């Protein structure tokens, strides 16, 4: 069986067997089994799920890494594919099954060309990207201490197979979550003067937030605050005691991220007080913004051309990726590989055009060996 056929077969297996974040046990076992069969080194490191493959070149050179995330999503698949998920309510709807086999293919090709490879390549099969925190599990091990550059890929259903989207600078946003608790005093709906209504205070806080992005942030800097959940009360004639709100903040610039948190805390505290209520904000920090290194972007574009891919400018997104945690320590480049136009990621009909798998593996291996 040729490599292309093997990768297609592996892809179908991974697509059929999706596992959720931190539960990728069968996925990890399958990746390890394939790596062993192919004679590829596995780094011994302390990961509950996920695995790091190592290919040591015969020439001197830097240590580089490729990140491939491996988890699926709690979505009921509706693709009608012959190799659709065998589990109800679980699906590879973000293309991480494609990332796994592209990484495996890259490892196999590099292993065959060790004599030409300068330096070492570590291929990280990372758990729990969808939790936004899986990268930290890898960073907690000593697997990446010597890595100088890291590459990351993502499936892109807005482009056809054969197209790679790439941009220099910020690619995805910092992802933070907040929870706000507004505390008043409950009373009869007919007698608001007997209590402190948390609902108008919560409404004023939401309105106040919009002035932060409009008035405090440089107009050229992308930043947003979305309040996505408001809960208060449970009937029509009682003023509730509490209102709870939740949402997300997205920023690109590090200083904007700090400023927004500070302004939101001020608005929450003082607005509540102005309404006679009390409130606090819990800030749950996620990954920072992903930033693409200029030299690596150039290499990505040159390699794409050499491998017969077309490159297009990628738009930056207010979505996030925990790939950014690696970039706090290591220069990185995150690119989007066209997987055929169709339903977007995280949708029940999302599909990968299988003809992109083998060329993607060739392309990724060419980032590490061969001339540009
Ligand atoms: Ni994804």
Short mmCIF file of N, CA, C and O and ligand atoms in Angstrom, two decimals, residues 67 69 71 73 93-96 99 129-130 153-155 320-321 334 345-346, ligand 1:
data_model
loop_
_atom_site.label_atom_id
_atom_site.label_comp_id
_atom_site.label_asym_id
_atom_site.label_seq_id
_atom_site.Cartn_x
_atom_site.Cartn_y
_atom_site.Cartn_z
N UNK A 67 2.93 21.32 15.58
CA UNK A 67 1.82 21.01 16.49
C UNK A 67 0.60 20.51 15.70
O UNK A 67 0.13 21.17 14.78
N UNK A 69 -3.17 19.08 16.72
CA UNK A 69 -4.10 18.80 17.82
C UNK A 69 -4.98 17.60 17.46
O UNK A 69 -5.18 17.30 16.29
N UNK A 71 -8.09 16.35 19.37
CA UNK A 71 -9.40 16.10 20.00
C UNK A 71 -10.58 16.42 19.08
O UNK A 71 -10.48 17.22 18.16
N UNK A 73 -15.17 17.01 19.01
CA UNK A 73 -16.14 17.93 19.63
C UNK A 73 -17.43 17.20 19.99
O UNK A 73 -17.81 16.22 19.34
N UNK A 93 -15.24 17.62 14.15
CA UNK A 93 -15.87 18.69 13.38
C UNK A 93 -14.95 19.90 13.27
O UNK A 93 -15.37 20.96 12.82
N UNK A 94 -13.68 19.73 13.68
CA UNK A 94 -12.75 20.85 13.55
C UNK A 94 -11.53 20.43 12.74
O UNK A 94 -10.53 21.14 12.66
N UNK A 95 -11.60 19.22 12.15
CA UNK A 95 -10.50 18.79 11.27
C UNK A 95 -9.26 18.30 11.98
O UNK A 95 -8.21 18.14 11.37
N UNK A 96 -9.38 18.04 13.29
CA UNK A 96 -8.18 17.60 14.00
C UNK A 96 -7.77 16.19 13.56
O UNK A 96 -6.61 15.82 13.70
N UNK A 99 -5.43 16.94 10.97
CA UNK A 99 -4.15 17.38 11.54
C UNK A 99 -3.32 16.17 11.97
O UNK A 99 -2.11 16.12 11.76
N UNK A 129 -7.17 20.70 22.51
CA UNK A 129 -7.11 22.08 21.97
C UNK A 129 -8.44 22.78 22.18
O UNK A 129 -8.48 23.98 22.45
N UNK A 130 -9.53 22.00 22.06
CA UNK A 130 -10.86 22.63 22.18
C UNK A 130 -11.13 23.18 23.58
O UNK A 130 -12.01 24.00 23.76
N UNK A 153 -0.83 24.05 12.16
CA UNK A 153 -1.73 24.06 11.00
C UNK A 153 -3.18 24.02 11.46
O UNK A 153 -3.47 23.54 12.56
N UNK A 154 -4.06 24.51 10.59
CA UNK A 154 -5.48 24.27 10.82
C UNK A 154 -6.20 24.05 9.51
O UNK A 154 -5.91 24.72 8.51
N UNK A 155 -7.13 23.10 9.53
CA UNK A 155 -7.99 22.85 8.37
C UNK A 155 -8.83 24.10 8.09
O UNK A 155 -9.30 24.74 9.02
N UNK A 320 -9.72 31.98 18.72
CA UNK A 320 -8.44 31.76 19.38
C UNK A 320 -7.89 30.38 19.13
O UNK A 320 -8.58 29.52 18.57
N UNK A 321 -6.63 30.16 19.52
CA UNK A 321 -6.03 28.83 19.45
C UNK A 321 -4.96 28.75 20.53
O UNK A 321 -4.19 29.69 20.68
N UNK A 334 1.53 29.89 12.22
CA UNK A 334 0.27 29.13 12.21
C UNK A 334 -0.40 29.37 10.88
O UNK A 334 -0.61 30.53 10.50
N UNK A 345 -16.08 24.95 10.26
CA UNK A 345 -15.69 24.11 11.40
C UNK A 345 -16.71 24.26 12.53
O UNK A 345 -17.39 25.27 12.63
N UNK A 346 -16.80 23.23 13.33
CA UNK A 346 -17.75 23.14 14.46
C UNK A 346 -19.21 23.03 13.97
O UNK A 346 -20.13 23.28 14.72
NI1 LIG B 1 -9.56 23.29 15.63
#
